[in-house]
Amino acid sequence: MNDTTEQRDVTLAGRDGRLLLMSCQTFVNEIVMGDACFVCGASPRDKMFNDEHIIPRWILKRFGLFDKQITLPSGERRHYRGYRIPCCVTCNSLLGDTVEAPISQLLDGDYQGASHKTGT
Ligand SMILES: [Zn+2]
């Protein structure tokens, strides 16, 4: 490899240990091929995990999809209820509170409530 094609494994953490930047290779190894939290990169051996539903639970509930199946692009079939990605409890709660709850309100036709809650 020369200087223009060499890829360095640059993963940076803050003083508090929080991941600031994850290299592409570490992302592939730890998240795509591994079982680390897809948001913060934590290992399930270091933090509590409850895994994130790829299709949010509020959508599954609203449309009665928990016991139905999805066909993935690979042809694999999965129950929606088990179609999840590794995620720690902290990140899953943050996503739920700051992203999913306001979006679910927006898509429920309650813009006033969602805009009030998000401060927009
Ligand atoms: Zn996390």
PDB file of C-alpha atoms and ligand atoms in Angstrom:
ATOM      1  CA  MET A   1       0.000   0.000   0.000  1.00  0.00           C
ATOM      2  CA  ASN A   2       1.126   3.533  -0.628  1.00  0.00           C
ATOM      3  CA  ASP A   3       0.171   6.614   1.362  1.00  0.00           C
ATOM      4  CA  THR A   4      -2.987   7.276  -0.640  1.00  0.00           C
ATOM      5  CA  THR A   5      -4.470   3.815  -0.196  1.00  0.00           C
ATOM      6  CA  GLU A   6      -3.267   2.980   3.307  1.00  0.00           C
ATOM      7  CA  GLN A   7      -6.069   2.866   5.830  1.00  0.00           C
ATOM      8  CA  ARG A   8      -5.303   3.501   9.453  1.00  0.00           C
ATOM      9  CA  ASP A   9      -7.348   2.090  12.275  1.00  0.00           C
ATOM     10  CA  VAL A  10      -8.362   5.388  13.850  1.00  0.00           C
ATOM     11  CA  THR A  11     -10.663   4.924  16.786  1.00  0.00           C
ATOM     12  CA  LEU A  12     -10.791   7.751  19.306  1.00  0.00           C
ATOM     13  CA  ALA A  13     -12.302   7.890  22.771  1.00  0.00           C
ATOM     14  CA  GLY A  14     -12.900  10.912  24.978  1.00  0.00           C
ATOM     15  CA  ARG A  15     -11.473  11.282  28.473  1.00  0.00           C
ATOM     16  CA  ASP A  16     -14.705   9.872  29.849  1.00  0.00           C
ATOM     17  CA  GLY A  17     -14.226   6.749  27.724  1.00  0.00           C
ATOM     18  CA  ARG A  18     -17.045   7.630  25.342  1.00  0.00           C
ATOM     19  CA  LEU A  19     -16.382   6.686  21.733  1.00  0.00           C
ATOM     20  CA  LEU A  20     -15.829   9.763  19.568  1.00  0.00           C
ATOM     21  CA  LEU A  21     -14.726   8.169  16.290  1.00  0.00           C
ATOM     22  CA  MET A  22     -14.722   4.558  15.172  1.00  0.00           C
ATOM     23  CA  SER A  23     -12.608   3.402  12.277  1.00  0.00           C
ATOM     24  CA  CYS A  24     -14.282   1.636   9.407  1.00  0.00           C
ATOM     25  CA  GLN A  25     -12.457  -1.617  10.170  1.00  0.00           C
ATOM     26  CA  THR A  26     -13.388  -1.507  13.856  1.00  0.00           C
ATOM     27  CA  PHE A  27     -16.998  -0.751  12.886  1.00  0.00           C
ATOM     28  CA  VAL A  28     -17.050  -3.820  10.642  1.00  0.00           C
ATOM     29  CA  ASN A  29     -15.382  -6.047  13.244  1.00  0.00           C
ATOM     30  CA  GLU A  30     -17.246  -4.893  16.352  1.00  0.00           C
ATOM     31  CA  ILE A  31     -20.688  -3.891  15.057  1.00  0.00           C
ATOM     32  CA  VAL A  32     -21.347  -5.445  11.645  1.00  0.00           C
ATOM     33  CA  MET A  33     -19.713  -8.805  12.402  1.00  0.00           C
ATOM     34  CA  GLY A  34     -19.758  -8.557  16.214  1.00  0.00           C
ATOM     35  CA  ASP A  35     -22.260  -7.816  18.938  1.00  0.00           C
ATOM     36  CA  ALA A  36     -21.327  -4.289  20.038  1.00  0.00           C
ATOM     37  CA  CYS A  37     -23.888  -1.503  20.458  1.00  0.00           C
ATOM     38  CA  PHE A  38     -24.491   0.041  17.034  1.00  0.00           C
ATOM     39  CA  VAL A  39     -24.623   3.540  18.554  1.00  0.00           C
ATOM     40  CA  CYS A  40     -21.815   3.743  21.125  1.00  0.00           C
ATOM     41  CA  GLY A  41     -19.728   0.656  20.330  1.00  0.00           C
ATOM     42  CA  ALA A  42     -19.969  -0.763  23.878  1.00  0.00           C
ATOM     43  CA  SER A  43     -19.609  -4.486  24.388  1.00  0.00           C
ATOM     44  CA  PRO A  44     -22.493  -6.473  25.918  1.00  0.00           C
ATOM     45  CA  ARG A  45     -19.874  -7.756  28.370  1.00  0.00           C
ATOM     46  CA  ASP A  46     -19.451  -4.200  29.722  1.00  0.00           C
ATOM     47  CA  LYS A  47     -23.012  -2.772  29.702  1.00  0.00           C
ATOM     48  CA  MET A  48     -26.635  -3.913  29.909  1.00  0.00           C
ATOM     49  CA  PHE A  49     -28.187  -4.532  26.471  1.00  0.00           C
ATOM     50  CA  ASN A  50     -31.839  -4.695  25.449  1.00  0.00           C
ATOM     51  CA  ASP A  51     -31.372  -4.410  21.669  1.00  0.00           C
ATOM     52  CA  GLU A  52     -33.094  -1.987  19.326  1.00  0.00           C
ATOM     53  CA  HIS A  53     -36.000  -3.055  17.151  1.00  0.00           C
ATOM     54  CA  ILE A  54     -35.025  -2.173  13.586  1.00  0.00           C
ATOM     55  CA  ILE A  55     -38.678  -1.451  12.876  1.00  0.00           C
ATOM     56  CA  PRO A  56     -39.637   0.532  15.989  1.00  0.00           C
ATOM     57  CA  ARG A  57     -41.930  -1.156  18.519  1.00  0.00           C
ATOM     58  CA  TRP A  58     -44.524   1.604  18.202  1.00  0.00           C
ATOM     59  CA  ILE A  59     -44.858   0.811  14.469  1.00  0.00           C
ATOM     60  CA  LEU A  60     -45.103  -2.939  15.185  1.00  0.00           C
ATOM     61  CA  LYS A  61     -47.793  -2.242  17.775  1.00  0.00           C
ATOM     62  CA  ARG A  62     -49.703   0.271  15.659  1.00  0.00           C
ATOM     63  CA  PHE A  63     -49.886  -2.069  12.659  1.00  0.00           C
ATOM     64  CA  GLY A  64     -50.071  -5.407  14.517  1.00  0.00           C
ATOM     65  CA  LEU A  65     -46.791  -6.721  13.089  1.00  0.00           C
ATOM     66  CA  PHE A  66     -45.192  -8.458  16.106  1.00  0.00           C
ATOM     67  CA  ASP A  67     -46.190 -11.952  14.949  1.00  0.00           C
ATOM     68  CA  LYS A  68     -45.836 -11.276  11.225  1.00  0.00           C
ATOM     69  CA  GLN A  69     -42.651 -11.882   9.238  1.00  0.00           C
ATOM     70  CA  ILE A  70     -40.397  -9.724   7.116  1.00  0.00           C
ATOM     71  CA  THR A  71     -38.351 -11.027   4.192  1.00  0.00           C
ATOM     72  CA  LEU A  72     -34.879  -9.537   4.184  1.00  0.00           C
ATOM     73  CA  PRO A  73     -33.016  -8.718   0.927  1.00  0.00           C
ATOM     74  CA  SER A  74     -30.994 -11.918   1.522  1.00  0.00           C
ATOM     75  CA  GLY A  75     -34.212 -13.944   1.346  1.00  0.00           C
ATOM     76  CA  GLU A  76     -34.079 -14.747   5.074  1.00  0.00           C
ATOM     77  CA  ARG A  77     -37.436 -14.468   6.836  1.00  0.00           C
ATOM     78  CA  ARG A  78     -37.648 -13.085  10.371  1.00  0.00           C
ATOM     79  CA  HIS A  79     -40.421 -12.252  12.795  1.00  0.00           C
ATOM     80  CA  TYR A  80     -40.653  -8.500  13.222  1.00  0.00           C
ATOM     81  CA  ARG A  81     -40.498  -8.948  17.014  1.00  0.00           C
ATOM     82  CA  GLY A  82     -37.055 -10.564  16.686  1.00  0.00           C
ATOM     83  CA  TYR A  83     -35.708  -8.240  14.003  1.00  0.00           C
ATOM     84  CA  ARG A  84     -33.338  -6.324  16.264  1.00  0.00           C
ATOM     85  CA  ILE A  85     -29.825  -4.951  16.343  1.00  0.00           C
ATOM     86  CA  PRO A  86     -27.512  -5.031  19.369  1.00  0.00           C
ATOM     87  CA  CYS A  87     -27.958  -1.856  21.408  1.00  0.00           C
ATOM     88  CA  CYS A  88     -27.172  -0.985  25.015  1.00  0.00           C
ATOM     89  CA  VAL A  89     -29.949   0.128  27.367  1.00  0.00           C
ATOM     90  CA  THR A  90     -28.525   3.654  27.604  1.00  0.00           C
ATOM     91  CA  CYS A  91     -28.495   4.230  23.830  1.00  0.00           C
ATOM     92  CA  ASN A  92     -31.828   2.483  23.320  1.00  0.00           C
ATOM     93  CA  SER A  93     -33.451   4.733  25.943  1.00  0.00           C
ATOM     94  CA  LEU A  94     -31.869   7.826  24.399  1.00  0.00           C
ATOM     95  CA  LEU A  95     -33.138   6.858  20.939  1.00  0.00           C
ATOM     96  CA  GLY A  96     -36.592   6.162  22.298  1.00  0.00           C
ATOM     97  CA  ASP A  97     -36.875   9.432  24.208  1.00  0.00           C
ATOM     98  CA  THR A  98     -35.289  11.804  21.682  1.00  0.00           C
ATOM     99  CA  VAL A  99     -36.138  10.251  18.304  1.00  0.00           C
ATOM    100  CA  GLU A 100     -38.826   7.598  18.356  1.00  0.00           C
ATOM    101  CA  ALA A 101     -41.323   9.201  20.741  1.00  0.00           C
ATOM    102  CA  PRO A 102     -41.461  12.547  18.872  1.00  0.00           C
ATOM    103  CA  ILE A 103     -41.577  10.816  15.467  1.00  0.00           C
ATOM    104  CA  SER A 104     -44.362   8.504  16.597  1.00  0.00           C
ATOM    105  CA  GLN A 105     -46.329  11.576  17.688  1.00  0.00           C
ATOM    106  CA  LEU A 106     -45.657  13.311  14.375  1.00  0.00           C
ATOM    107  CA  LEU A 107     -46.835  10.300  12.411  1.00  0.00           C
ATOM    108  CA  ASP A 108     -49.886  10.047  14.624  1.00  0.00           C
ATOM    109  CA  GLY A 109     -50.978  13.435  13.347  1.00  0.00           C
ATOM    110  CA  ASP A 110     -50.194  15.218  16.596  1.00  0.00           C
ATOM    111  CA  TYR A 111     -47.768  17.839  15.313  1.00  0.00           C
ATOM    112  CA  GLN A 112     -48.560  20.333  18.084  1.00  0.00           C
ATOM    113  CA  GLY A 113     -47.658  17.817  20.754  1.00  0.00           C
ATOM    114  CA  ALA A 114     -44.494  16.700  18.975  1.00  0.00           C
ATOM    115  CA  SER A 115     -43.269  20.230  18.214  1.00  0.00           C
ATOM    116  CA  HIS A 116     -43.940  21.260  21.803  1.00  0.00           C
ATOM    117  CA  LYS A 117     -42.044  18.249  23.143  1.00  0.00           C
ATOM    118  CA  THR A 118     -39.031  18.710  20.827  1.00  0.00           C
ATOM    119  CA  GLY A 119     -38.963  22.486  21.311  1.00  0.00           C
ATOM    120  CA  THR A 120     -39.356  23.299  17.611  1.00  0.00           C
TER     121      THR A 120
HETATM  122 ZN    ZN B   1     -24.762   2.075  23.372  1.00  0.00          ZN
END
